[in-house]
mmCIF file of C-alpha atoms (C1' of nucleotides) in Angstrom:
data_model
loop_
_atom_site.group_PDB
_atom_site.id
_atom_site.type_symbol
_atom_site.label_atom_id
_atom_site.label_comp_id
_atom_site.label_asym_id
_atom_site.label_seq_id
_atom_site.Cartn_x
_atom_site.Cartn_y
_atom_site.Cartn_z
ATOM 1 C CA MET A 164 -17.242 -54.606 157.147
ATOM 2 C CA ALA A 165 -15.949 -58.397 156.600
ATOM 3 C CA ASP A 166 -18.884 -58.939 152.847
ATOM 4 C CA ARG A 167 -19.211 -55.605 152.868
ATOM 5 C CA LEU A 168 -16.856 -56.512 149.415
ATOM 6 C CA THR A 169 -15.856 -59.001 147.180
ATOM 7 C CA PRO A 170 -12.008 -59.674 148.060
ATOM 8 C CA ARG A 171 -10.806 -57.740 144.397
ATOM 9 C CA ALA A 172 -13.119 -54.810 145.755
ATOM 10 C CA ARG A 173 -11.294 -54.914 148.708
ATOM 11 C CA GLU A 174 -8.009 -54.552 146.918
ATOM 12 C CA ILE A 175 -9.491 -52.062 144.647
ATOM 13 C CA VAL A 176 -10.235 -49.779 148.306
ATOM 14 C CA THR A 177 -6.909 -50.193 149.383
ATOM 15 C CA ALA A 178 -4.907 -48.972 146.460
ATOM 16 C CA ALA A 179 -7.724 -46.566 146.053
ATOM 17 C CA ARG A 180 -6.200 -45.592 149.713
ATOM 18 C CA ASP A 181 -2.703 -45.789 148.986
ATOM 19 C CA LEU A 182 -3.473 -43.929 146.205
ATOM 20 C CA LEU A 183 -4.909 -40.665 148.204
ATOM 21 C CA GLU A 184 -2.552 -40.490 150.572
ATOM 22 C CA GLU A 185 0.520 -40.880 148.877
ATOM 23 C CA SER A 186 -0.839 -37.889 146.179
ATOM 24 C CA GLY A 187 -3.865 -36.446 147.673
ATOM 25 C CA ALA A 188 -7.613 -36.936 146.303
ATOM 26 C CA ALA A 189 -6.931 -34.395 142.103
ATOM 27 C CA HIS A 190 -4.557 -37.257 140.807
ATOM 28 C CA LEU A 191 -7.257 -40.125 142.410
ATOM 29 C CA THR A 192 -8.515 -40.857 138.726
ATOM 30 C CA MET A 193 -10.358 -43.540 137.467
ATOM 31 C CA ARG A 194 -7.796 -44.137 135.405
ATOM 32 C CA THR A 195 -5.047 -43.880 137.606
ATOM 33 C CA LEU A 196 -6.122 -46.406 140.019
ATOM 34 C CA ALA A 197 -6.731 -49.106 137.171
ATOM 35 C CA ASP A 198 -2.593 -48.044 136.575
ATOM 36 C CA ARG A 199 -1.593 -49.084 139.727
ATOM 37 C CA LEU A 200 -3.729 -52.630 140.146
ATOM 38 C CA GLY A 201 -2.069 -53.154 136.687
ATOM 39 C CA ILE A 202 -5.582 -53.303 134.520
ATOM 40 C CA LYS A 203 -7.836 -50.860 132.466
ATOM 41 C CA ALA A 204 -10.225 -48.141 134.341
ATOM 42 C CA PRO A 205 -13.265 -49.773 132.271
ATOM 43 C CA SER A 206 -12.206 -52.545 134.308
ATOM 44 C CA LEU A 207 -12.845 -50.820 137.386
ATOM 45 C CA TYR A 208 -16.887 -50.957 136.984
ATOM 46 C CA LYS A 209 -16.881 -54.420 137.408
ATOM 47 C CA HIS A 210 -16.386 -53.810 140.770
ATOM 48 C CA PHE A 211 -18.219 -50.713 141.788
ATOM 49 C CA PRO A 212 -20.873 -48.769 140.014
ATOM 50 C CA ASP A 213 -18.688 -45.151 139.800
ATOM 51 C CA LYS A 214 -16.913 -43.568 141.089
ATOM 52 C CA GLN A 215 -18.205 -42.341 144.921
ATOM 53 C CA ALA A 216 -18.686 -45.670 145.429
ATOM 54 C CA VAL A 217 -14.840 -45.775 145.620
ATOM 55 C CA GLU A 218 -14.759 -42.898 147.674
ATOM 56 C CA VAL A 219 -17.539 -44.268 150.066
ATOM 57 C CA GLU A 220 -15.562 -47.251 151.165
ATOM 58 C CA LEU A 221 -12.699 -44.368 151.336
ATOM 59 C CA VAL A 222 -15.073 -42.368 153.889
ATOM 60 C CA ALA A 223 -16.504 -45.599 155.564
ATOM 61 C CA LEU A 224 -12.407 -46.346 156.362
ATOM 62 C CA LEU A 225 -11.893 -43.404 157.827
ATOM 63 C CA LEU A 226 -14.755 -43.478 160.095
ATOM 64 C CA THR A 227 -13.570 -47.191 161.245
ATOM 65 C CA GLU A 228 -10.158 -46.622 161.535
ATOM 66 C CA THR A 229 -11.556 -43.469 163.722
ATOM 67 C CA ALA A 230 -13.294 -45.212 165.567
ATOM 68 C CA GLU A 231 -11.015 -47.581 166.521
ATOM 69 C CA THR A 232 -8.584 -44.807 167.636
ATOM 70 C CA LEU A 233 -10.741 -43.456 169.714
ATOM 71 C CA GLU A 234 -12.054 -46.184 171.178
ATOM 72 C CA ALA A 235 -8.603 -47.262 171.761
ATOM 73 C CA ALA A 236 -7.708 -43.695 173.659
ATOM 74 C CA GLU A 237 -10.971 -43.733 175.734
ATOM 75 C CA ALA A 238 -9.360 -47.296 177.273
ATOM 76 C CA ARG A 239 -6.459 -45.980 178.053
ATOM 77 C CA ALA A 240 -7.315 -42.968 180.335
ATOM 78 C CA PRO A 241 -10.776 -43.265 180.511
ATOM 79 C CA GLY A 242 -12.971 -39.748 181.129
ATOM 80 C CA SER A 243 -10.251 -37.832 179.642
ATOM 81 C CA LEU A 244 -11.588 -35.678 176.878
ATOM 82 C CA GLU A 245 -7.673 -34.514 176.204
ATOM 83 C CA ALA A 246 -6.739 -37.710 175.307
ATOM 84 C CA LEU A 247 -10.087 -38.148 173.198
ATOM 85 C CA ALA A 248 -9.359 -35.068 171.331
ATOM 86 C CA GLY A 249 -5.369 -35.635 170.864
ATOM 87 C CA ALA A 250 -5.674 -38.765 169.821
ATOM 88 C CA TYR A 251 -8.400 -37.267 166.905
ATOM 89 C CA ARG A 252 -6.363 -34.855 166.375
ATOM 90 C CA ASP A 253 -2.927 -37.380 165.453
ATOM 91 C CA HIS A 254 -5.320 -39.693 163.235
ATOM 92 C CA ALA A 255 -6.370 -36.793 161.499
ATOM 93 C CA LEU A 256 -3.264 -34.803 160.376
ATOM 94 C CA ALA A 257 -1.365 -38.158 159.861
ATOM 95 C CA HIS A 258 -3.832 -38.921 157.030
ATOM 96 C CA PRO A 259 -4.612 -35.571 155.878
ATOM 97 C CA HIS A 260 -6.150 -36.346 152.628
ATOM 98 C CA LEU A 261 -8.356 -39.084 153.580
ATOM 99 C CA TYR A 262 -9.241 -36.672 156.611
ATOM 100 C CA ARG A 263 -11.198 -34.242 153.862
ATOM 101 C CA LEU A 264 -12.456 -37.023 151.407
ATOM 102 C CA ALA A 265 -14.228 -37.770 154.252
ATOM 103 C CA THR A 266 -14.890 -34.378 155.525
ATOM 104 C CA GLU A 267 -15.820 -32.275 153.560
ATOM 105 C CA ARG A 268 -18.951 -33.109 152.005
ATOM 106 C CA PRO A 269 -22.271 -34.345 152.858
ATOM 107 C CA LEU A 270 -22.113 -38.050 154.474
ATOM 108 C CA PRO A 271 -23.213 -41.034 152.080
ATOM 109 C CA ARG A 272 -25.408 -42.177 155.275
ATOM 110 C CA ALA A 273 -27.772 -44.986 152.828
ATOM 111 C CA ALA A 274 -23.899 -45.893 152.212
ATOM 112 C CA LEU A 275 -22.521 -47.016 155.668
ATOM 113 C CA PRO A 276 -21.747 -49.702 157.446
ATOM 114 C CA ALA A 277 -25.057 -49.165 159.478
ATOM 115 C CA GLY A 278 -23.680 -47.855 163.690
ATOM 116 C CA LEU A 279 -21.000 -46.959 161.712
ATOM 117 C CA GLU A 280 -21.954 -43.440 162.320
ATOM 118 C CA ASP A 281 -22.781 -43.820 166.031
ATOM 119 C CA ARG A 282 -19.887 -45.736 166.258
ATOM 120 C CA ALA A 283 -17.491 -43.284 166.298
ATOM 121 C CA ALA A 284 -19.559 -40.681 167.776
ATOM 122 C CA LEU A 285 -19.943 -43.175 171.295
ATOM 123 C CA PRO A 286 -16.768 -41.949 172.744
ATOM 124 C CA LEU A 287 -17.157 -38.293 173.019
ATOM 125 C CA LEU A 288 -20.729 -38.809 173.808
ATOM 126 C CA ARG A 289 -19.722 -40.765 176.927
ATOM 127 C CA THR A 290 -17.141 -38.439 177.755
ATOM 128 C CA CYS A 291 -18.901 -35.673 177.926
ATOM 129 C CA ALA A 292 -21.708 -37.772 180.619
ATOM 130 C CA ASP A 293 -24.321 -37.622 176.976
ATOM 131 C CA ASP A 294 -24.668 -34.199 176.936
ATOM 132 C CA MET A 295 -25.276 -33.517 174.059
ATOM 133 C CA ASP A 296 -24.922 -30.020 173.058
ATOM 134 C CA LEU A 297 -21.455 -29.844 174.944
ATOM 135 C CA ALA A 298 -20.509 -33.166 172.596
ATOM 136 C CA ARG A 299 -21.268 -31.344 169.383
ATOM 137 C CA ALA A 300 -19.724 -28.204 170.739
ATOM 138 C CA VAL A 301 -16.425 -30.429 171.009
ATOM 139 C CA TRP A 302 -16.616 -31.787 168.230
ATOM 140 C CA ALA A 303 -16.713 -28.787 166.172
ATOM 141 C CA PHE A 304 -13.657 -27.668 168.062
ATOM 142 C CA ALA A 305 -11.617 -30.241 166.971
ATOM 143 C CA HIS A 306 -13.270 -30.468 163.660
ATOM 144 C CA GLY A 307 -12.336 -27.119 162.784
ATOM 145 C CA MET A 308 -9.093 -26.990 164.278
ATOM 146 C CA VAL A 309 -7.678 -30.536 162.062
ATOM 147 C CA ILE A 310 -9.373 -28.824 159.463
ATOM 148 C CA LEU A 311 -8.294 -25.636 160.075
ATOM 149 C CA GLU A 312 -4.500 -27.129 160.627
ATOM 150 C CA ILE A 313 -4.624 -28.854 157.441
ATOM 151 C CA HIS A 314 -5.197 -26.016 155.484
ATOM 152 C CA GLY A 315 -2.945 -23.823 156.246
ATOM 153 C CA ARG A 316 -5.412 -21.269 157.841
ATOM 154 C CA PHE A 317 -3.026 -20.616 161.185
ATOM 155 C CA PRO A 318 -0.075 -18.674 160.864
ATOM 156 C CA ALA A 319 3.399 -20.423 160.307
ATOM 157 C CA ASP A 320 4.573 -19.562 164.258
ATOM 158 C CA ALA A 321 0.904 -20.492 165.657
ATOM 159 C CA ASP A 322 1.499 -22.229 168.811
ATOM 160 C CA LEU A 323 -1.651 -25.094 167.871
ATOM 161 C CA ASP A 324 -1.105 -26.675 170.771
ATOM 162 C CA ALA A 325 -1.626 -23.702 173.012
ATOM 163 C CA ALA A 326 -5.195 -23.325 171.694
ATOM 164 C CA TRP A 327 -6.220 -27.323 172.099
ATOM 165 C CA LYS A 328 -5.604 -27.428 175.017
ATOM 166 C CA ARG A 329 -6.915 -23.109 176.039
ATOM 167 C CA GLY A 330 -10.918 -24.275 173.482
ATOM 168 C CA LEU A 331 -10.478 -28.336 175.537
ATOM 169 C CA ALA A 332 -9.837 -26.376 178.874
ATOM 170 C CA ALA A 333 -12.764 -23.958 178.195
ATOM 171 C CA LEU A 334 -15.273 -26.631 176.705
ATOM 172 C CA HIS A 335 -14.125 -29.402 179.924
ATOM 173 C CA ALA A 336 -14.656 -26.752 182.436
ATOM 174 C CA MET B 33 -10.280 -3.792 145.703
ATOM 175 C CA ALA B 34 -10.853 -0.956 143.332
ATOM 176 C CA ASP B 35 -8.126 -1.233 140.915
ATOM 177 C CA ARG B 36 -7.166 -4.735 141.179
ATOM 178 C CA LEU B 37 -9.454 -5.873 138.531
ATOM 179 C CA THR B 38 -10.773 -4.066 135.074
ATOM 180 C CA PRO B 39 -14.271 -3.532 134.706
ATOM 181 C CA ARG B 40 -15.070 -6.497 132.291
ATOM 182 C CA ALA B 41 -13.167 -8.367 135.116
ATOM 183 C CA ARG B 42 -15.103 -6.976 138.204
ATOM 184 C CA GLU B 43 -18.514 -8.707 135.507
ATOM 185 C CA ILE B 44 -17.088 -11.801 135.258
ATOM 186 C CA VAL B 45 -16.484 -12.197 138.862
ATOM 187 C CA THR B 46 -19.932 -11.202 139.832
ATOM 188 C CA ALA B 47 -21.332 -13.744 137.579
ATOM 189 C CA ALA B 48 -19.261 -16.081 138.568
ATOM 190 C CA ARG B 49 -20.526 -15.587 142.196
ATOM 191 C CA ASP B 50 -23.772 -16.221 141.455
ATOM 192 C CA LEU B 51 -23.781 -18.704 139.237
ATOM 193 C CA LEU B 52 -21.456 -20.289 142.417
ATOM 194 C CA GLU B 53 -24.037 -19.661 144.942
ATOM 195 C CA GLU B 54 -27.080 -20.698 142.787
ATOM 196 C CA SER B 55 -25.356 -24.254 141.554
ATOM 197 C CA GLY B 56 -22.676 -24.668 144.155
ATOM 198 C CA ALA B 57 -18.986 -25.436 142.835
ATOM 199 C CA ALA B 58 -19.407 -28.470 140.360
ATOM 200 C CA HIS B 59 -21.296 -25.958 137.508
ATOM 201 C CA LEU B 60 -18.878 -23.714 137.879
ATOM 202 C CA THR B 61 -17.183 -24.295 134.480
ATOM 203 C CA MET B 62 -15.304 -22.344 132.204
ATOM 204 C CA ARG B 63 -18.143 -23.233 129.549
ATOM 205 C CA THR B 64 -20.767 -21.920 132.065
ATOM 206 C CA LEU B 65 -19.272 -19.201 132.838
ATOM 207 C CA ALA B 66 -18.615 -17.466 130.202
ATOM 208 C CA ASP B 67 -22.404 -19.110 128.748
ATOM 209 C CA ARG B 68 -23.329 -16.426 131.394
ATOM 210 C CA LEU B 69 -21.506 -13.207 130.473
ATOM 211 C CA GLY B 70 -22.742 -13.867 126.271
ATOM 212 C CA ILE B 71 -19.475 -15.307 125.537
ATOM 213 C CA LYS B 72 -16.665 -18.418 124.690
ATOM 214 C CA ALA B 73 -14.817 -19.679 127.528
ATOM 215 C CA PRO B 74 -11.208 -19.435 125.591
ATOM 216 C CA SER B 75 -12.102 -15.752 125.977
ATOM 217 C CA LEU B 76 -11.885 -15.666 129.859
ATOM 218 C CA TYR B 77 -8.539 -16.276 129.048
ATOM 219 C CA LYS B 78 -8.348 -12.417 127.885
ATOM 220 C CA HIS B 79 -9.094 -11.581 131.268
ATOM 221 C CA PHE B 80 -8.040 -13.991 134.122
ATOM 222 C CA PRO B 81 -4.908 -16.112 134.192
ATOM 223 C CA ASP B 82 -7.023 -19.296 134.528
ATOM 224 C CA LYS B 83 -9.586 -20.864 136.965
ATOM 225 C CA GLN B 84 -7.957 -20.258 139.833
ATOM 226 C CA ALA B 85 -7.330 -16.746 138.985
ATOM 227 C CA VAL B 86 -11.276 -16.118 139.207
ATOM 228 C CA GLU B 87 -11.414 -18.858 142.726
ATOM 229 C CA VAL B 88 -9.153 -16.279 144.315
ATOM 230 C CA GLU B 89 -11.751 -13.748 143.429
ATOM 231 C CA LEU B 90 -14.174 -15.569 145.351
ATOM 232 C CA VAL B 91 -12.002 -15.683 148.349
ATOM 233 C CA ALA B 92 -11.288 -12.721 148.223
ATOM 234 C CA LEU B 93 -15.320 -11.355 148.336
ATOM 235 C CA LEU B 94 -15.668 -14.040 151.529
ATOM 236 C CA LEU B 95 -13.252 -12.754 153.129
ATOM 237 C CA THR B 96 -14.357 -8.864 152.796
ATOM 238 C CA GLU B 97 -17.778 -9.374 153.192
ATOM 239 C CA THR B 98 -16.831 -11.197 156.246
ATOM 240 C CA ALA B 99 -14.667 -8.462 157.992
ATOM 241 C CA GLU B 100 -17.745 -6.328 156.716
ATOM 242 C CA THR B 101 -19.386 -8.611 158.815
ATOM 243 C CA LEU B 102 -17.509 -9.047 161.890
ATOM 244 C CA GLU B 103 -16.629 -5.696 161.898
ATOM 245 C CA ALA B 104 -20.625 -4.280 162.195
ATOM 246 C CA ALA B 105 -21.227 -6.904 164.546
ATOM 247 C CA GLU B 106 -18.946 -5.524 166.874
ATOM 248 C CA ALA B 107 -19.950 -1.997 166.752
ATOM 249 C CA ARG B 108 -23.553 -2.863 166.940
ATOM 250 C CA ALA B 109 -22.353 -4.969 170.497
ATOM 251 C CA PRO B 110 -18.953 -4.330 171.328
ATOM 252 C CA GLY B 111 -17.354 -7.750 173.181
ATOM 253 C CA SER B 112 -19.971 -9.598 172.772
ATOM 254 C CA LEU B 113 -18.677 -12.695 171.969
ATOM 255 C CA GLU B 114 -22.062 -13.577 171.214
ATOM 256 C CA ALA B 115 -23.041 -10.993 168.484
ATOM 257 C CA LEU B 116 -19.903 -11.986 166.351
ATOM 258 C CA ALA B 117 -20.460 -15.531 166.410
ATOM 259 C CA GLY B 118 -24.092 -14.882 165.119
ATOM 260 C CA ALA B 119 -23.206 -12.386 162.656
ATOM 261 C CA TYR B 120 -20.470 -15.441 161.376
ATOM 262 C CA ARG B 121 -22.461 -18.317 161.093
ATOM 263 C CA ASP B 122 -25.412 -15.847 159.894
ATOM 264 C CA HIS B 123 -23.031 -14.990 156.445
ATOM 265 C CA ALA B 124 -21.865 -18.167 155.942
ATOM 266 C CA LEU B 125 -25.078 -20.119 155.984
ATOM 267 C CA ALA B 126 -26.279 -17.661 153.469
ATOM 268 C CA HIS B 127 -23.634 -18.301 150.979
ATOM 269 C CA PRO B 128 -22.790 -21.452 152.084
ATOM 270 C CA HIS B 129 -21.283 -22.479 148.400
ATOM 271 C CA LEU B 130 -19.219 -19.397 148.222
ATOM 272 C CA TYR B 131 -18.195 -20.340 152.459
ATOM 273 C CA ARG B 132 -17.047 -23.813 151.213
ATOM 274 C CA LEU B 133 -14.902 -22.458 147.387
ATOM 275 C CA ALA B 134 -13.347 -19.720 150.150
ATOM 276 C CA THR B 135 -12.791 -22.756 152.826
ATOM 277 C CA GLU B 136 -11.844 -25.539 152.123
ATOM 278 C CA ARG B 137 -8.701 -25.179 149.889
ATOM 279 C CA PRO B 138 -4.958 -23.415 151.485
ATOM 280 C CA LEU B 139 -5.601 -19.723 151.118
ATOM 281 C CA PRO B 140 -4.133 -18.386 148.133
ATOM 282 C CA ARG B 141 -2.207 -15.747 150.384
ATOM 283 C CA ALA B 142 0.590 -14.198 147.753
ATOM 284 C CA ALA B 143 -2.577 -13.362 145.448
ATOM 285 C CA LEU B 144 -4.802 -11.921 148.259
ATOM 286 C CA PRO B 145 -4.970 -7.703 149.005
ATOM 287 C CA ALA B 146 -2.163 -6.979 151.295
ATOM 288 C CA GLY B 147 -3.749 -6.941 155.134
ATOM 289 C CA LEU B 148 -7.288 -8.669 154.228
ATOM 290 C CA GLU B 149 -6.512 -11.746 156.080
ATOM 291 C CA ASP B 150 -5.513 -9.621 159.442
ATOM 292 C CA ARG B 151 -8.522 -7.187 158.450
ATOM 293 C CA ALA B 152 -11.018 -10.318 158.617
ATOM 294 C CA ALA B 153 -9.272 -11.668 162.024
ATOM 295 C CA LEU B 154 -9.162 -8.090 164.222
ATOM 296 C CA PRO B 155 -13.064 -8.183 165.392
ATOM 297 C CA LEU B 156 -12.707 -11.533 166.666
ATOM 298 C CA LEU B 157 -9.014 -10.638 168.283
ATOM 299 C CA ARG B 158 -9.945 -7.842 169.624
ATOM 300 C CA THR B 159 -13.308 -9.566 171.382
ATOM 301 C CA CYS B 160 -10.468 -12.236 173.302
ATOM 302 C CA ALA B 161 -8.619 -9.564 174.567
ATOM 303 C CA ASP B 162 -6.076 -10.187 172.543
ATOM 304 C CA ASP B 163 -5.554 -13.681 173.609
ATOM 305 C CA MET B 164 -4.075 -15.711 170.236
ATOM 306 C CA ASP B 165 -5.039 -18.693 172.121
ATOM 307 C CA LEU B 166 -8.654 -17.675 172.448
ATOM 308 C CA ALA B 167 -9.452 -16.861 169.310
ATOM 309 C CA ARG B 168 -7.571 -19.492 167.440
ATOM 310 C CA ALA B 169 -9.896 -21.378 169.374
ATOM 311 C CA VAL B 170 -13.002 -19.832 169.127
ATOM 312 C CA TRP B 171 -12.322 -19.332 165.623
ATOM 313 C CA ALA B 172 -11.752 -23.221 165.141
ATOM 314 C CA PHE B 173 -14.961 -24.026 167.420
ATOM 315 C CA ALA B 174 -17.046 -21.254 164.634
ATOM 316 C CA HIS B 175 -15.844 -23.040 161.604
ATOM 317 C CA GLY B 176 -16.349 -26.493 163.051
ATOM 318 C CA MET B 177 -19.924 -25.554 163.687
ATOM 319 C CA VAL B 178 -20.799 -23.703 160.318
ATOM 320 C CA ILE B 179 -18.861 -26.452 158.172
ATOM 321 C CA LEU B 180 -20.158 -29.739 159.942
ATOM 322 C CA GLU B 181 -23.192 -27.521 159.707
ATOM 323 C CA ILE B 182 -23.178 -27.186 155.914
ATOM 324 C CA HIS B 183 -22.402 -30.226 154.640
ATOM 325 C CA GLY B 184 -25.598 -31.716 156.760
ATOM 326 C CA ARG B 185 -22.891 -33.868 159.525
ATOM 327 C CA PHE B 186 -25.547 -33.344 162.854
ATOM 328 C CA PRO B 187 -28.180 -35.806 162.794
ATOM 329 C CA ALA B 188 -31.319 -33.161 161.226
ATOM 330 C CA ASP B 189 -33.114 -33.078 165.247
ATOM 331 C CA ALA B 190 -30.040 -31.513 166.820
ATOM 332 C CA ASP B 191 -30.795 -28.855 168.266
ATOM 333 C CA LEU B 192 -27.938 -26.748 167.050
ATOM 334 C CA ASP B 193 -28.846 -23.000 168.680
ATOM 335 C CA ALA B 194 -27.780 -25.489 171.764
ATOM 336 C CA ALA B 195 -24.457 -25.889 170.848
ATOM 337 C CA TRP B 196 -23.279 -23.171 169.683
ATOM 338 C CA LYS B 197 -24.626 -21.397 173.386
ATOM 339 C CA ARG B 198 -23.203 -23.924 174.834
ATOM 340 C CA GLY B 199 -19.283 -23.645 172.548
ATOM 341 C CA LEU B 200 -19.214 -20.369 173.663
ATOM 342 C CA ALA B 201 -20.575 -19.831 176.853
ATOM 343 C CA ALA B 202 -17.308 -22.142 177.552
ATOM 344 C CA LEU B 203 -14.609 -20.551 175.917
ATOM 345 C CA HIS B 204 -16.325 -17.365 177.091
ATOM 346 C CA ALA B 205 -16.112 -17.284 181.103
ATOM 347 C "C1'" DA C 264 -16.714 -85.261 128.312
ATOM 348 C "C1'" DC C 265 -19.064 -80.941 126.919
ATOM 349 C "C1'" DG C 266 -21.982 -76.909 126.325
ATOM 350 C "C1'" DG C 267 -24.100 -72.823 129.203
ATOM 351 C "C1'" DT C 268 -22.398 -69.129 132.870
ATOM 352 C "C1'" DG C 269 -20.528 -65.601 135.065
ATOM 353 C "C1'" DT C 270 -16.265 -63.505 136.462
ATOM 354 C "C1'" DG C 271 -12.976 -59.918 134.947
ATOM 355 C "C1'" DG C 272 -10.483 -58.419 131.994
ATOM 356 C "C1'" DC C 273 -9.931 -55.206 127.013
ATOM 357 C "C1'" DT C 274 -10.898 -51.499 123.627
ATOM 358 C "C1'" DA C 275 -13.556 -48.273 121.383
ATOM 359 C "C1'" DA C 276 -15.856 -43.834 122.178
ATOM 360 C "C1'" DC C 277 -18.689 -40.379 123.976
ATOM 361 C "C1'" DA C 278 -19.123 -35.969 126.606
ATOM 362 C "C1'" DG C 279 -17.670 -32.906 129.534
ATOM 363 C "C1'" DT C 280 -13.322 -30.387 131.803
ATOM 364 C "C1'" DG C 281 -9.253 -26.296 131.879
ATOM 365 C "C1'" DT C 282 -6.843 -24.531 128.557
ATOM 366 C "C1'" DT C 283 -3.985 -23.175 124.145
ATOM 367 C "C1'" DA C 284 -2.791 -21.490 119.329
ATOM 368 C "C1'" DG C 285 -3.699 -18.840 115.966
ATOM 369 C "C1'" DC C 286 -7.211 -16.072 113.428
ATOM 370 C "C1'" DC C 287 -9.910 -11.457 113.593
ATOM 371 C "C1'" DA C 288 -12.712 -7.104 114.274
ATOM 372 C "C1'" DG C 289 -12.444 -2.780 116.234
ATOM 373 C "C1'" DG C 290 -10.596 1.635 118.119
ATOM 374 C "C1'" DT C 291 -6.483 4.424 119.986
ATOM 375 C "C1'" DT C 292 -2.437 7.020 118.993
ATOM 376 C "C1'" DC C 293 1.532 8.410 116.679
ATOM 377 C "C1'" DG D 251 -2.908 6.035 107.075
ATOM 378 C "C1'" DA D 252 -0.186 2.366 110.202
ATOM 379 C "C1'" DA D 253 0.834 0.164 113.881
ATOM 380 C "C1'" DC D 254 -1.353 -1.633 117.536
ATOM 381 C "C1'" DC D 255 -3.971 -3.192 121.835
ATOM 382 C "C1'" DT D 256 -8.171 -5.619 123.584
ATOM 383 C "C1'" DG D 257 -11.559 -8.701 123.282
ATOM 384 C "C1'" DG D 258 -13.789 -11.441 121.078
ATOM 385 C "C1'" DC D 259 -13.981 -16.223 117.987
ATOM 386 C "C1'" DT D 260 -13.088 -21.827 116.535
ATOM 387 C "C1'" DA D 261 -10.511 -25.302 116.460
ATOM 388 C "C1'" DA D 262 -7.639 -28.235 118.926
ATOM 389 C "C1'" DC D 263 -5.571 -30.999 122.922
ATOM 390 C "C1'" DA D 264 -5.248 -33.955 127.032
ATOM 391 C "C1'" DC D 265 -7.680 -35.243 131.119
ATOM 392 C "C1'" DT D 266 -11.875 -36.532 133.048
ATOM 393 C "C1'" DG D 267 -16.123 -40.511 134.333
ATOM 394 C "C1'" DT D 268 -18.255 -43.429 131.959
ATOM 395 C "C1'" DT D 269 -20.414 -46.878 128.613
ATOM 396 C "C1'" DA D 270 -20.980 -50.721 124.945
ATOM 397 C "C1'" DG D 271 -19.680 -54.211 123.578
ATOM 398 C "C1'" DC D 272 -16.121 -58.540 122.811
ATOM 399 C "C1'" DC D 273 -14.069 -62.120 124.479
ATOM 400 C "C1'" DA D 274 -11.159 -65.880 127.181
ATOM 401 C "C1'" DC D 275 -10.983 -68.162 131.245
ATOM 402 C "C1'" DA D 276 -12.936 -70.821 134.602
ATOM 403 C "C1'" DC D 277 -16.459 -73.208 136.946
ATOM 404 C "C1'" DC D 278 -20.364 -76.727 137.207
ATOM 405 C "C1'" DG D 279 -24.736 -79.224 135.968
ATOM 406 C "C1'" DT D 280 -25.606 -82.806 132.895
#
DNA sequence: ACGGTGTGGCTAACAGTGTTAGCCAGGTTC
DNA sequence: GAACCTGGCTAACACTGTTAGCCACACCGT
C-alpha cells in the first residue's frame, strides 16, 4: 500500500474520498474532483488511466479500513461474533457512500493489493472457527442488514438493534 | 397496476425491462430504449416525466413478481422458510439486472402502488409467525446472499447451497 | 553551462448522457 | 369546419468520461 501510488496520486484519492463521503457517488466526477484539487479534469489522467482506477483505490481503502476495524474488534474481544458485527456495522454506517461504492459492483480483484481481500475476511473466519459456510452466512447477514439500512428499506420505526441481535444469536448457536 | 399506466407507457416499460435484462443498467439509456421502440428519445417524455419514472415502474415490476413468487411458494409449502428462501433466490438470480436496479437505491415509496411493499413482505412475515425481528434478519440474510452472489463476491468454488442451508437452519430454529 | 527528458499542468474537442423547447401531422370533439 | 389533444419529430443545452496536442518547468549527464 505504501508505494502502490505516487504521492500526488494519493492526494487525488484522498480528495476523491472526501468528495464521495460528502456528496455521494453521483457528485464524484472527474471535473469536481479536479476542481477540488485546483487543477483541470484532463490532468487527472496523468495520474490514473481512467475514473475506474481511482474508484479501485477507494475500494482498496474501504477494504483496508474494514480489515483494521475487524482486527481491532477481535483483539478487544476475541471470539465474540457480536463485537465483530458491531464494529463492521459501525464502520459501514459511518461511511455509507464509500461502503456502497466498494460493495455494489463486482470486486476488481486483479487491480487490488494482493491478499487484501483475504485479510479482511480472516477475523470473521477465525471467529467462526474456520466454518466457511457459517462465515459466509454471517457475512451475508451483516452485509444485508447494513445495505438495507443504508438504503432506508426498513420501516422508519424498525428496531434494527433487535434484528441484529436476533440474527447474530441464531447464527452464533 | 391495471390503469396505473396507459397502454403505450406499458409497452415502453416492457421494452425497458427487456433491454435491462439483456444488457444491464448501463445500457438502459433513453436513446437505446427509444431505438428499440422505433421512436426518438425525446418522444419518451410524452409518456414519462423522466428516466427515473420508468425505473420506478421496473422496481414495481420486480416487487410485484417477488410477491407473486413468494405467495406461490407459500401456497406450495406453507410454513417452510426454506421453500420461501429458495423461491426468492431463484427469482432474483434469474433477473440479476432487474434485482440490482430495484434494490440498490432507496425505495421510491411515494411513487409505488399502495400496499405493494407490504404485500411482498407478508409471506415471510407469516412464515416467521409475525416475529418482526426474525423476519428482518431472514430478509437481510437472503438479500445479502443474493446480492453478494450476483456481484461475484464469493470465491468461485464456494458452496453457496451449503451457506444458504447453514444460515436458514440457524435462523429457523 | 547547456541540451534532453520526464513530469504535470493546460485548452480544445468528441461522443454519449438526460432533458427541454418548439414544431407538426393526424384524429377527436364540439 | 374549428379547436384541441396525442404522440411523434428536430435542434439544442449542459454535463459526463476521455483523448490529442501543447507547453513550462525541474532535473540530469556531459
